[in-house]
Amino acid sequence: MVNIKENEKLSVMNHSCAHLLAQAVKHLYPDALFWVGPVIEEGFYYDIDLNGKTLTMEDLEPIEKEMKKLAKDGKRIIREEISREEALAKFKDDPYKIDLINNMGDDTVISCYTQGDFTDLCRGPHVESVKELKNFKLLKVSGAYWKNDAKNHMLQRIYGICFDTKEALEEHLKALEEAKERDHRKIGKDLGIFMTHELVGPGFPLWLPNGSIIRRELENYILEKERKLGYNHVYTPCIASTDLYKTSGHWDHYQENMFPVMKIDTEEYVLRPMNCPHHMLIYKNELHSYKDLPIRIGELAPDFRYEASGAVCGLERVRAMCQNDAHLFVRPDQIEEEFKKVVDLILDVYKDFNMNNYQFRLSLRDPLDKEKYFPDDEMWNKAEDRLRKVLNDVGVPYFEAVGEAAFYGPKLDVEVKTAIGHEITLSTCQLDFLLPERFDLTYVDSDGSKKRPVVLHRAILGTLDRFTAFLLEETKGVLPLWLAPIQVNIIPVNNEYHGKYAEEIKNKLASLDFRVSLDNREEKLGYRLRESVVKKIPVTIIIGQKEVDEGIISYRNYGTTDTISLKIEEFIDYLTNLRTNKK
Ligand code: TSB
Ligand code: ZN
């Protein structure tokens, strides 16, 4: 999709369109006051004070109509530079513009743009005339806090987009429509994967039976992989004393992402945002020799993070999540080898899921940010160089991002883009010299001396929540057989004659632990076949007279209309093969 902000011509057009929007709103709502109307990647928006009124999608139509009228009218857009005093006088009845003027630096050139009866404070530039704004569309409206600060009152934010040609606009609207279809929130609802409820609250999705099947399969999948690679899995509690997080440093560096403290008797507790401290203590529970390392402690661990209510999104960004977490305790000489193993595991898992659209990001500290990052230049430089070296050796393409490191060390993140254009991190591997220090972790070296291990934090699926969101969008909900909530749907053409045989097949497959449904409703065959497709079931069996007579089954794979007939045992081999090979 086009990035409007980065396209010079479209960026100017969209900004002018924001003014046109404001002018139209002013005509329809004379009391309206305007905050800012910037260009964004997706087009433009304007934040508007409508005196407490909340707009709906229906309200956008008359606004758009008024915009069209104004555009046709074709007023020129005229720039005027004015002094601070003139600006303050001109906008004296508009507290928003006064706030903007008061926050401008002394040497800022203050300019206004006027089109017909509408003037706005603005840096520009703009198109010459509103006549040029022909191909636009208002897309949505939402509430937005003034200055994006939840402590302030709410404004109405109207989003729109403008193109230079009708074709470009139509193409873009079509792409938006497709993205909507691919949005995991829509698929999640259509396929019964998860739900949300205001009584539970934003960012706390409930996994429905179908979603829970997918999640359990993912859990089993990753646990098995990790077991084979020498991980030991643990369970640890979700609530801990604040002292634990004071010891780890999260209290000082991560508190804004944590839910507030709970007081119990005289103690203070928090819901955990991360599991690292618990795993540090598990390591510390025993003495370790240099020969025992690496020690890999893994957990499918529920975590809780404060995310702004405006930022939470389906399963993609939640406040209660389950991490596919592990902490690897290694000797300094093992860092590179262990880090490489994690990169290999990430690549291996992505291959299993047929994932191709992702980017590796090496997240480094910002050396100037002394508050976020602990001040040890040598440690940081050494750690960053090591990760860089492994990535170069493995030969995976990556880019570097300064200031994105965790407070405890540099990290490798894998970035993907969601259907609606969010950039999110799935996998992560983070090097940490700090936590072993804070928890005074040691191992006994070959010469009998005590040494500090280094920790690698890593999450391959990230969280099960986010990974499932991603998977639904990547596959458009068409999951491979091993993950599909219902793997096989059986349809007897006529239940009276074929129902018994269909039932036998169902029982046979169910006894082999396949997830099977039987659709013996008295609906037309075509209708039931279509429904099997709508539910995105990988395999649909059709049982008619021929199948009963010959003791065979006939089936269709999702996405095809070819019907294949097989003996039952052959069909079971075929299914088992798909399941085992994760196809
Ligand atoms: C890997 N301590 C490390 C751990 O050992 C850690 O917590 N890293 S993290 O903060 O980067 O989180 C791990 C992964 O969780 C991220 O890579 C991301 O995929 C996922 N994640 C983070 N926040 C959310 C959220 N709000 N909703 C869903 N998933 C999230
Ligand atoms: Zn961790």
Coordinates of C-alpha atoms and ligand atoms in Angstrom, one line a residue:
M1 CA 0.0 0.0 0.0
V2 CA 1.2 3.5 -0.8
N3 CA 2.9 5.4 2.0
I4 CA 1.3 8.8 1.7
K5 CA 3.6 10.6 4.0
E6 CA 6.7 9.6 2.1
N7 CA 5.2 10.6 -1.3
E8 CA 5.8 14.3 -1.7
K9 CA 3.0 15.1 -4.1
L10 CA 0.4 13.0 -2.3
S11 CA 1.5 14.3 1.1
V12 CA 0.8 17.9 0.1
M13 CA -2.6 16.9 -1.4
N14 CA -3.6 15.0 1.7
H15 CA -2.7 17.9 3.9
S16 CA -4.8 20.2 1.8
C17 CA -7.6 17.7 2.0
A18 CA -7.4 17.9 5.8
H19 CA -8.1 21.6 5.5
L20 CA -10.9 20.9 3.1
L21 CA -12.3 18.5 5.7
A22 CA -12.1 21.2 8.4
Q23 CA -13.8 23.8 6.3
A24 CA -16.7 21.4 5.5
V25 CA -17.0 20.5 9.2
K26 CA -17.1 24.2 10.1
H27 CA -20.0 24.7 7.7
L28 CA -22.0 21.8 9.2
Y29 CA -20.9 22.4 12.8
P30 CA -20.3 26.1 13.2
D31 CA -19.1 25.7 16.8
A32 CA -16.3 23.2 15.8
L33 CA -12.8 24.0 16.9
F34 CA -9.7 22.4 15.3
W35 CA -6.6 21.0 16.9
V36 CA -4.1 19.5 14.4
G37 CA -4.6 17.8 11.0
P38 CA -1.4 16.0 10.0
V39 CA -0.5 13.7 7.1
I40 CA 0.2 10.1 8.1
E41 CA 1.3 7.0 6.3
E42 CA -2.4 6.1 5.6
G43 CA -3.6 9.5 4.5
F44 CA -4.6 12.3 6.8
Y45 CA -6.7 13.0 9.9
Y46 CA -8.0 16.1 11.7
D47 CA -8.6 16.3 15.5
I48 CA -11.8 18.3 16.1
D49 CA -13.6 19.6 19.2
L50 CA -17.3 19.3 18.6
N51 CA -18.3 20.4 22.0
G52 CA -18.8 16.8 23.3
K53 CA -20.6 15.4 20.2
T54 CA -19.5 12.0 19.1
L55 CA -19.6 11.3 15.4
T56 CA -20.5 8.1 13.7
M57 CA -19.7 6.7 10.2
E58 CA -23.1 8.1 9.1
D59 CA -22.0 11.6 9.9
L60 CA -19.1 11.4 7.5
E61 CA -21.4 11.2 4.4
P62 CA -22.7 14.8 4.6
I63 CA -19.2 16.0 5.5
E64 CA -17.8 14.4 2.4
K65 CA -20.6 15.8 0.3
E66 CA -19.9 19.3 1.6
M67 CA -16.2 18.7 0.8
K68 CA -17.1 17.8 -2.8
K69 CA -19.2 21.0 -3.1
L70 CA -16.3 23.1 -1.8
A71 CA -13.8 21.4 -4.1
K72 CA -16.0 22.1 -7.1
D73 CA -16.3 25.7 -6.1
G74 CA -12.6 25.8 -6.6
K75 CA -11.3 28.5 -4.3
R76 CA -7.6 29.3 -4.4
I77 CA -5.5 28.4 -1.3
I78 CA -3.6 31.6 -0.2
R79 CA -0.6 31.7 2.1
E80 CA 0.0 34.6 4.4
E81 CA 2.8 35.1 6.9
I82 CA 1.9 37.0 10.1
S83 CA 3.6 38.1 13.3
R84 CA 3.1 36.4 16.6
E85 CA 0.9 39.3 17.8
E86 CA -1.2 39.2 14.7
A87 CA -1.6 35.4 15.0
L88 CA -2.6 35.7 18.7
A89 CA -5.2 38.4 17.8
K90 CA -6.5 36.5 14.8
F91 CA -7.1 33.3 16.7
K92 CA -8.0 34.9 20.0
D93 CA -11.3 32.9 20.3
D94 CA -9.7 29.6 19.5
P95 CA -7.9 28.1 22.6
Y96 CA -6.4 25.3 20.5
K97 CA -4.7 27.6 18.0
I98 CA -3.5 29.9 20.8
D99 CA -1.9 26.8 22.5
L100 CA -0.1 26.0 19.2
I101 CA 1.1 29.6 18.8
N102 CA 2.3 29.7 22.4
N103 CA 4.3 26.5 21.8
M104 CA 6.1 27.8 18.7
G105 CA 9.7 28.8 19.0
D106 CA 10.6 32.5 18.8
D107 CA 12.1 32.2 15.3
T108 CA 9.2 30.2 13.9
V109 CA 7.7 31.8 10.8
I110 CA 3.9 31.8 11.5
S111 CA 1.8 31.3 8.4
C112 CA -1.9 31.0 7.7
Y113 CA -3.7 29.4 4.7
T114 CA -7.1 30.7 3.5
Q115 CA -9.5 29.1 1.1
G116 CA -12.8 31.0 0.7
D117 CA -14.3 31.5 4.2
F118 CA -11.9 29.3 6.0
T119 CA -8.5 30.1 7.5
D120 CA -6.2 27.8 9.3
L121 CA -2.9 28.2 11.1
C122 CA -0.5 26.1 9.1
R123 CA 3.1 25.6 8.0
G124 CA 2.0 24.3 4.6
P125 CA 2.8 23.7 1.8
H126 CA -0.6 23.2 0.1
V127 CA -1.9 22.7 -3.4
E128 CA -2.8 25.8 -5.4
S129 CA -6.5 25.4 -5.3
V130 CA -9.1 23.1 -3.7
K131 CA -10.1 22.2 -7.2
E132 CA -7.2 19.8 -7.3
L133 CA -8.8 17.7 -4.5
K134 CA -11.2 15.5 -6.5
N135 CA -10.4 12.0 -5.5
F136 CA -10.7 11.6 -1.7
K137 CA -12.6 9.5 0.8
L138 CA -13.3 9.8 4.5
L139 CA -12.5 6.5 6.0
K140 CA -13.3 6.4 9.7
V141 CA -13.9 8.4 12.8
S142 CA -12.7 7.7 16.4
G143 CA -12.2 9.4 19.7
A144 CA -8.7 10.8 20.4
Y145 CA -7.5 12.5 23.5
W146 CA -6.2 16.0 23.1
K147 CA -2.5 15.8 22.6
N148 CA -2.9 12.0 22.7
D149 CA -2.8 12.3 26.5
A150 CA -5.4 10.2 28.4
K151 CA -5.6 12.9 31.1
N152 CA -7.0 15.3 28.6
H153 CA -10.6 15.5 27.1
M154 CA -11.6 13.6 24.0
L155 CA -11.7 15.1 20.5
Q156 CA -13.2 13.5 17.4
R157 CA -10.6 12.3 14.9
I158 CA -11.7 12.0 11.3
Y159 CA -9.5 10.0 9.0
G160 CA -9.4 10.3 5.2
I161 CA -7.3 9.8 2.1
C162 CA -6.7 11.7 -1.1
F163 CA -5.2 10.6 -4.5
D164 CA -4.4 12.4 -7.7
T165 CA -6.4 10.0 -9.8
K166 CA -9.7 8.2 -9.5
E167 CA -8.1 4.9 -10.4
A168 CA -5.5 5.3 -7.7
L169 CA -8.2 6.0 -5.1
E170 CA -10.3 3.0 -6.2
E171 CA -7.3 0.7 -6.2
H172 CA -6.4 1.9 -2.7
L173 CA -10.0 1.4 -1.4
K174 CA -10.0 -2.1 -2.8
A175 CA -6.7 -2.9 -1.0
L176 CA -8.2 -1.5 2.2
E177 CA -11.2 -3.8 1.8
E178 CA -8.9 -6.8 1.3
A179 CA -6.9 -5.9 4.3
K180 CA -10.1 -5.8 6.3
E181 CA -10.9 -9.3 5.2
R182 CA -7.5 -10.4 6.3
D183 CA -7.7 -8.6 9.7
H184 CA -7.3 -11.3 12.4
R185 CA -10.1 -9.7 14.4
K186 CA -12.6 -10.4 11.6
I187 CA -11.2 -13.9 10.9
G188 CA -11.1 -14.5 14.7
K189 CA -14.8 -13.7 15.0
D190 CA -15.9 -15.5 11.8
L191 CA -14.1 -18.8 12.8
G192 CA -14.9 -18.6 16.6
I193 CA -11.3 -18.1 17.6
F194 CA -11.6 -15.5 20.3
M195 CA -14.0 -12.9 21.7
T196 CA -13.7 -9.7 23.8
H197 CA -16.2 -8.3 26.2
E198 CA -16.4 -4.9 27.9
L199 CA -17.1 -6.6 31.2
V200 CA -13.6 -8.2 31.0
G201 CA -12.0 -5.1 29.6
P202 CA -9.9 -4.0 26.7
G203 CA -6.8 -6.1 26.0
F204 CA -8.2 -9.2 27.7
P205 CA -9.5 -11.5 25.0
L206 CA -11.2 -14.8 25.7
W207 CA -10.0 -17.8 23.7
L208 CA -13.0 -19.7 22.3
P209 CA -12.9 -23.5 21.8
N210 CA -11.6 -23.3 18.2
G211 CA -8.9 -20.8 19.2
S212 CA -8.0 -22.9 22.1
I213 CA -7.4 -25.9 19.8
I214 CA -5.0 -23.8 17.7
R215 CA -3.2 -22.5 20.8
R216 CA -2.8 -26.0 22.3
E217 CA -1.3 -27.3 19.1
L218 CA 1.1 -24.4 19.0
E219 CA 2.0 -25.0 22.6
N220 CA 2.7 -28.7 21.9
Y221 CA 4.6 -27.9 18.8
I222 CA 7.0 -25.5 20.4
L223 CA 7.5 -27.4 23.6
E224 CA 8.5 -30.5 21.6
K225 CA 11.0 -28.5 19.6
E226 CA 12.5 -27.0 22.7
R227 CA 12.7 -30.4 24.5
K228 CA 14.6 -31.8 21.6
L229 CA 17.0 -28.9 21.9
G230 CA 17.7 -29.4 25.6
Y231 CA 15.3 -27.0 27.2
N232 CA 13.8 -27.7 30.7
H233 CA 10.3 -26.3 31.2
V234 CA 9.0 -24.9 34.4
Y235 CA 5.9 -23.3 35.9
T236 CA 6.1 -20.2 38.0
P237 CA 3.4 -17.9 39.5
C238 CA 2.0 -14.8 37.9
I239 CA 2.2 -12.7 41.1
A240 CA 5.4 -11.7 42.8
S241 CA 6.6 -9.4 45.5
T242 CA 7.6 -6.0 44.3
D243 CA 11.0 -6.8 45.8
L244 CA 11.6 -9.3 43.1
Y245 CA 11.2 -6.6 40.4
K246 CA 13.3 -4.1 42.4
T247 CA 16.1 -6.6 42.5
S248 CA 15.8 -7.3 38.8
G249 CA 15.7 -3.6 37.8
H250 CA 12.3 -3.8 36.1
W251 CA 10.9 -1.6 38.9
D252 CA 13.1 1.2 37.8
H253 CA 13.1 0.6 34.1
Y254 CA 9.9 -1.1 33.2
Q255 CA 7.3 0.2 35.7
E256 CA 5.3 2.2 33.2
N257 CA 4.4 -1.2 31.5
M258 CA 3.3 -2.8 34.7
F259 CA -0.1 -2.9 36.4
P260 CA -0.1 -1.0 39.8
V261 CA 0.9 -2.6 43.0
M262 CA -1.5 -4.8 45.1
K263 CA -1.2 -4.5 48.8
I264 CA -1.7 -7.7 50.8
D265 CA -1.4 -7.4 54.6
T266 CA 1.8 -5.5 54.9
E267 CA 3.3 -6.8 51.7
E268 CA 3.3 -5.3 48.2
Y269 CA 2.8 -7.5 45.1
V270 CA 2.7 -7.0 41.3
L271 CA 1.3 -8.9 38.4
R272 CA 4.4 -10.0 36.5
P273 CA 5.2 -8.4 33.1
M274 CA 8.1 -10.8 32.5
N275 CA 9.4 -14.1 33.8
C276 CA 13.1 -13.4 33.8
P277 CA 13.4 -12.8 37.6
H278 CA 11.7 -16.1 38.4
H279 CA 14.0 -18.0 36.1
M280 CA 17.1 -16.4 37.6
L281 CA 16.0 -17.7 41.0
I282 CA 15.5 -21.2 39.5
Y283 CA 19.0 -21.1 38.2
K284 CA 20.3 -19.9 41.5
N285 CA 18.5 -22.7 43.3
E286 CA 21.4 -25.1 42.5
L287 CA 25.1 -24.9 42.2
H288 CA 26.3 -25.1 38.6
S289 CA 29.6 -26.3 37.1
Y290 CA 31.0 -24.8 33.9
K291 CA 30.2 -28.3 32.4
D292 CA 26.5 -27.9 33.1
L293 CA 26.1 -24.8 30.9
P294 CA 24.2 -23.8 28.8
I295 CA 21.2 -24.3 31.0
R296 CA 17.9 -23.6 29.2
I297 CA 14.9 -22.8 31.3
G298 CA 11.7 -22.4 29.4
E299 CA 8.1 -21.6 30.2
L300 CA 4.8 -20.9 28.5
A301 CA 4.3 -18.1 30.9
P302 CA 1.3 -15.8 31.4
D303 CA 2.4 -12.2 31.7
F304 CA 0.5 -8.9 32.3
R305 CA 1.4 -5.6 30.8
Y306 CA -0.1 -2.2 30.9
E307 CA -0.8 -1.3 27.3
A308 CA -2.8 1.9 26.5
S309 CA -6.4 1.1 25.8
G310 CA -6.1 2.7 22.4
A311 CA -3.1 0.5 21.5
V312 CA -4.6 -2.9 22.3
C313 CA -5.7 -4.8 19.2
G314 CA -7.4 -8.2 19.1
L315 CA -4.9 -10.9 20.0
E316 CA -2.0 -8.9 18.5
R317 CA -1.5 -6.5 21.4
V318 CA -3.0 -7.6 24.6
R319 CA -2.7 -6.9 28.3
A320 CA -2.8 -10.5 29.4
M321 CA -0.5 -12.7 27.3
C322 CA 1.3 -16.0 27.3
Q323 CA 5.0 -15.8 26.3
N324 CA 6.9 -18.7 24.7
D325 CA 9.7 -17.7 26.9
A326 CA 13.1 -19.1 27.9
H327 CA 16.2 -17.9 29.6
L328 CA 19.5 -19.5 28.5
F329 CA 22.4 -19.4 31.0
V330 CA 25.7 -19.6 29.2
R331 CA 29.4 -19.1 29.8
P332 CA 30.8 -16.0 28.0
D333 CA 32.6 -18.3 25.5
Q334 CA 29.2 -19.9 24.6
I335 CA 27.3 -16.7 23.8
E336 CA 27.9 -16.8 20.0
E337 CA 27.1 -20.5 19.6
E338 CA 24.0 -20.3 21.7
F339 CA 22.8 -17.1 20.0
K340 CA 23.3 -18.9 16.7
K341 CA 21.2 -21.8 17.9
V342 CA 18.4 -19.4 18.7
V343 CA 18.6 -17.8 15.2
D344 CA 18.5 -21.3 13.7
L345 CA 15.5 -22.2 15.7
I346 CA 13.7 -19.1 14.6
L347 CA 14.4 -19.9 11.0
D348 CA 13.4 -23.5 11.5
V349 CA 10.1 -22.5 13.0
Y350 CA 9.4 -19.9 10.3
K351 CA 10.0 -22.6 7.7
D352 CA 7.4 -24.9 9.4
F353 CA 4.9 -22.1 9.1
N354 CA 5.8 -21.1 5.6
M355 CA 6.6 -17.6 6.7
N356 CA 8.5 -15.4 4.3
N357 CA 7.5 -11.8 5.0
Y358 CA 9.6 -10.8 8.0
Q359 CA 12.7 -8.7 8.8
F360 CA 15.5 -9.2 11.3
R361 CA 16.2 -6.1 13.3
L362 CA 19.3 -5.8 15.5
S363 CA 18.1 -3.5 18.3
L364 CA 21.0 -1.4 19.8
R365 CA 21.1 1.0 22.6
D366 CA 21.1 4.8 22.1
P367 CA 24.5 5.7 23.8
L368 CA 23.1 9.1 24.7
D369 CA 20.1 7.7 26.6
K370 CA 21.7 7.4 30.0
E371 CA 18.4 6.9 31.7
K372 CA 17.1 3.8 29.9
Y373 CA 20.4 2.0 29.5
F374 CA 22.9 1.1 32.2
P375 CA 26.1 3.0 31.7
D376 CA 28.8 0.5 30.7
D377 CA 30.1 1.3 27.3
E378 CA 32.4 -1.6 27.1
M379 CA 29.8 -4.2 28.0
W380 CA 27.3 -2.7 25.4
N381 CA 29.9 -2.5 22.6
K382 CA 31.1 -6.1 23.2
A383 CA 27.5 -7.5 23.3
E384 CA 26.4 -5.6 20.2
D385 CA 29.5 -6.8 18.3
R386 CA 28.8 -10.4 19.2
L387 CA 25.3 -10.4 17.9
R388 CA 26.3 -8.6 14.8
K389 CA 29.0 -11.2 14.1
V390 CA 26.6 -14.1 14.4
L391 CA 24.1 -12.5 12.1
N392 CA 26.8 -11.9 9.5
D393 CA 28.0 -15.5 9.9
V394 CA 24.6 -17.0 9.5
G395 CA 24.1 -14.7 6.5
V396 CA 20.5 -13.5 7.3
P397 CA 19.7 -10.0 6.1
Y398 CA 19.1 -7.5 9.0
F399 CA 18.9 -3.9 9.7
E400 CA 20.1 -2.0 12.8
A401 CA 17.8 0.1 15.0
V402 CA 19.4 2.5 17.5
G403 CA 17.5 3.1 20.8
E404 CA 15.4 -0.1 20.5
A405 CA 17.4 -2.3 22.8
A406 CA 15.9 -3.6 26.1
F407 CA 17.3 -1.8 29.2
Y408 CA 19.4 -4.9 30.0
G409 CA 21.1 -5.5 26.6
P410 CA 21.0 -5.5 22.8
K411 CA 18.6 -7.8 21.0
L412 CA 17.5 -9.4 17.8
D413 CA 13.9 -8.9 16.9
V414 CA 11.9 -10.3 14.1
E415 CA 9.5 -7.8 12.6
V416 CA 6.4 -8.4 10.6
K417 CA 3.7 -6.2 9.2
T418 CA 0.0 -7.0 10.0
A419 CA -2.9 -6.8 7.6
I420 CA -3.8 -3.3 8.7
G421 CA -0.2 -2.1 8.6
H422 CA 1.1 -2.4 12.2
E423 CA 4.8 -3.2 12.5
I424 CA 5.1 -5.8 15.3
T425 CA 7.8 -8.0 16.8
L426 CA 7.3 -11.7 16.8
S427 CA 10.5 -13.5 17.9
T428 CA 13.1 -11.9 20.0
C429 CA 16.5 -12.9 21.4
Q430 CA 18.1 -10.6 23.9
L431 CA 21.6 -10.6 25.4
D432 CA 21.9 -9.7 29.0
F433 CA 24.9 -9.1 31.2
L434 CA 23.0 -7.2 33.9
L435 CA 20.5 -9.7 35.4
P436 CA 23.1 -12.3 36.4
E437 CA 24.9 -9.4 38.2
R438 CA 21.7 -8.3 40.0
F439 CA 20.9 -11.8 41.1
D440 CA 24.5 -12.6 41.8
L441 CA 24.4 -15.7 39.6
T442 CA 27.5 -17.9 39.4
Y443 CA 28.9 -21.1 38.1
V444 CA 32.1 -22.9 39.2
D445 CA 34.7 -22.7 36.5
S446 CA 37.3 -25.4 35.6
D447 CA 39.9 -23.8 37.9
G448 CA 37.4 -23.8 40.8
S449 CA 36.7 -20.1 40.7
K450 CA 33.3 -18.5 40.7
K451 CA 32.2 -16.9 37.4
R452 CA 29.2 -15.0 36.1
P453 CA 27.0 -16.6 33.5
V454 CA 25.5 -14.5 30.7
V455 CA 21.8 -14.7 30.0
L456 CA 20.0 -14.9 26.7
H457 CA 16.2 -14.1 26.9
R458 CA 14.4 -15.5 24.0
A459 CA 10.8 -16.0 22.7
I460 CA 10.4 -17.8 19.4
L461 CA 6.6 -17.6 18.9
G462 CA 6.8 -14.3 20.9
T463 CA 3.5 -14.8 22.6
L464 CA 0.9 -17.4 21.7
D465 CA -1.6 -14.5 21.4
R466 CA 0.4 -12.4 18.9
F467 CA 1.6 -15.5 17.0
T468 CA -2.0 -16.7 16.5
A469 CA -3.0 -13.2 15.3
F470 CA -0.2 -13.3 12.8
L471 CA -1.0 -16.8 11.7
L472 CA -4.6 -16.0 11.0
E473 CA -3.6 -13.1 8.8
E474 CA -0.9 -14.9 7.0
T475 CA -3.1 -17.8 6.2
K476 CA -6.4 -15.8 5.8
G477 CA -7.8 -18.3 8.3
V478 CA -7.0 -21.2 6.0
L479 CA -4.9 -23.2 8.5
P480 CA -3.0 -26.3 7.7
L481 CA -4.6 -29.6 8.8
W482 CA -2.5 -30.0 12.0
L483 CA -3.7 -26.6 13.3
A484 CA -7.3 -26.5 12.0
P485 CA -9.9 -26.6 14.7
I486 CA -12.0 -29.0 12.6
Q487 CA -9.8 -31.1 10.3
V488 CA -12.4 -33.2 8.5
N489 CA -16.1 -32.5 7.8
I490 CA -18.2 -35.4 6.8
I491 CA -21.4 -34.8 4.7
P492 CA -23.7 -37.7 4.0
V493 CA -25.6 -36.9 0.8
N494 CA -28.8 -38.4 2.2
N495 CA -28.7 -39.1 5.9
E496 CA -31.4 -41.8 5.7
Y497 CA -29.2 -44.0 3.5
H498 CA -25.7 -42.8 4.1
G499 CA -25.8 -41.5 7.6
K500 CA -24.8 -44.7 9.3
Y501 CA -21.7 -45.2 7.2
A502 CA -20.8 -41.5 7.7
E503 CA -21.1 -42.0 11.4
E504 CA -18.8 -45.0 11.3
I505 CA -16.2 -43.0 9.4
K506 CA -16.5 -40.2 11.9
N507 CA -16.0 -42.6 14.9
K508 CA -13.0 -44.2 13.2
L509 CA -11.3 -40.9 12.5
A510 CA -12.1 -39.6 16.0
S511 CA -10.6 -42.7 17.5
L512 CA -7.4 -41.8 15.7
D513 CA -7.6 -38.3 17.4
F514 CA -8.6 -36.4 14.3
R515 CA -11.0 -33.5 14.9
V516 CA -14.1 -34.4 12.9
S517 CA -17.5 -33.0 12.4
L518 CA -20.6 -34.6 10.8
D519 CA -23.0 -32.4 8.9
N520 CA -26.1 -34.6 8.6
R521 CA -28.6 -31.7 8.6
E522 CA -31.4 -31.9 6.1
E523 CA -29.9 -29.1 3.9
K524 CA -29.0 -29.3 0.3
L525 CA -25.6 -30.9 -0.4
G526 CA -24.4 -27.7 -2.2
Y527 CA -25.3 -25.6 0.9
R528 CA -23.5 -27.9 3.2
L529 CA -20.4 -28.0 1.0
R530 CA -20.3 -24.2 0.9
E531 CA -20.5 -24.0 4.6
S532 CA -17.5 -26.4 4.9
V533 CA -15.6 -23.9 2.8
V534 CA -16.8 -20.9 4.8
K535 CA -15.5 -22.6 7.9
K536 CA -12.2 -23.2 6.1
I537 CA -12.2 -26.9 7.0
P538 CA -9.2 -28.6 5.2
V539 CA -10.9 -31.8 4.2
T540 CA -14.5 -32.5 3.4
I541 CA -15.8 -36.0 2.9
I542 CA -18.9 -36.6 0.9
I543 CA -20.7 -40.0 1.4
G544 CA -23.2 -41.1 -1.2
Q545 CA -24.5 -44.4 -2.4
K546 CA -21.3 -45.3 -4.3
E547 CA -19.2 -44.8 -1.2
V548 CA -21.5 -47.0 0.9
D549 CA -21.7 -49.7 -1.7
E550 CA -18.0 -49.9 -2.3
G551 CA -16.8 -49.1 1.2
I552 CA -14.7 -46.2 0.1
I553 CA -14.7 -42.5 0.9
S554 CA -14.6 -39.5 -1.4
Y555 CA -13.1 -36.2 -0.3
R556 CA -12.3 -32.7 -1.4
N557 CA -9.4 -30.6 -0.1
Y558 CA -10.1 -26.9 0.8
G559 CA -9.8 -24.7 -2.3
T560 CA -10.5 -27.4 -4.9
T561 CA -13.6 -28.9 -6.3
D562 CA -11.9 -32.1 -7.4
T563 CA -13.3 -35.1 -5.6
I564 CA -10.9 -38.0 -4.8
S565 CA -12.0 -41.5 -3.9
L566 CA -9.9 -43.7 -1.7
K567 CA -10.1 -46.8 0.5
I568 CA -10.5 -45.9 4.1
E569 CA -7.1 -47.1 5.1
E570 CA -5.5 -45.2 2.3
F571 CA -7.4 -42.0 3.3
I572 CA -6.2 -42.5 6.9
D573 CA -2.6 -42.8 5.8
Y574 CA -3.1 -39.6 3.7
L575 CA -4.5 -37.7 6.7
T576 CA -1.9 -39.0 9.1
N577 CA 0.8 -38.0 6.7
L578 CA -0.5 -34.4 6.5
R579 CA -0.8 -34.2 10.3
T580 CA 2.7 -35.6 11.0
N581 CA 4.4 -33.4 8.4
K582 CA 2.5 -30.4 9.5
K583 CA 1.0 -29.7 6.1
Ligands
TSB1 C1 11.9 -13.0 25.8 N1 12.1 -11.0 29.0 C2 12.0 -11.2 27.6 C3 11.7 -12.6 27.3 O1 12.6 -13.4 28.1 C4 10.7 -10.3 27.2 O2 9.8 -10.2 27.9 N2 10.8 -9.8 26.0 S1 9.7 -8.9 25.3 O3 9.3 -7.8 26.1 O4 10.2 -8.5 24.0 O5 8.4 -9.8 25.0 C5 8.6 -11.0 24.3 C6 7.6 -11.1 23.1 O6 6.3 -10.9 23.6 C7 7.7 -9.9 22.1 O7 8.7 -10.2 21.2 C8 6.4 -9.9 21.4 O8 6.3 -10.9 20.4 C9 5.4 -10.4 22.5 N3 4.6 -9.3 23.1 C10 5.1 -8.2 23.8 N4 4.1 -7.4 24.2 C11 3.0 -8.0 23.8 C12 1.6 -7.6 23.9 N5 1.2 -6.6 24.5 N6 0.7 -8.5 23.3 C13 1.1 -9.6 22.7 N7 2.3 -10.0 22.6 C14 3.3 -9.2 23.1
ZN2 ZN 13.4 -12.4 29.9

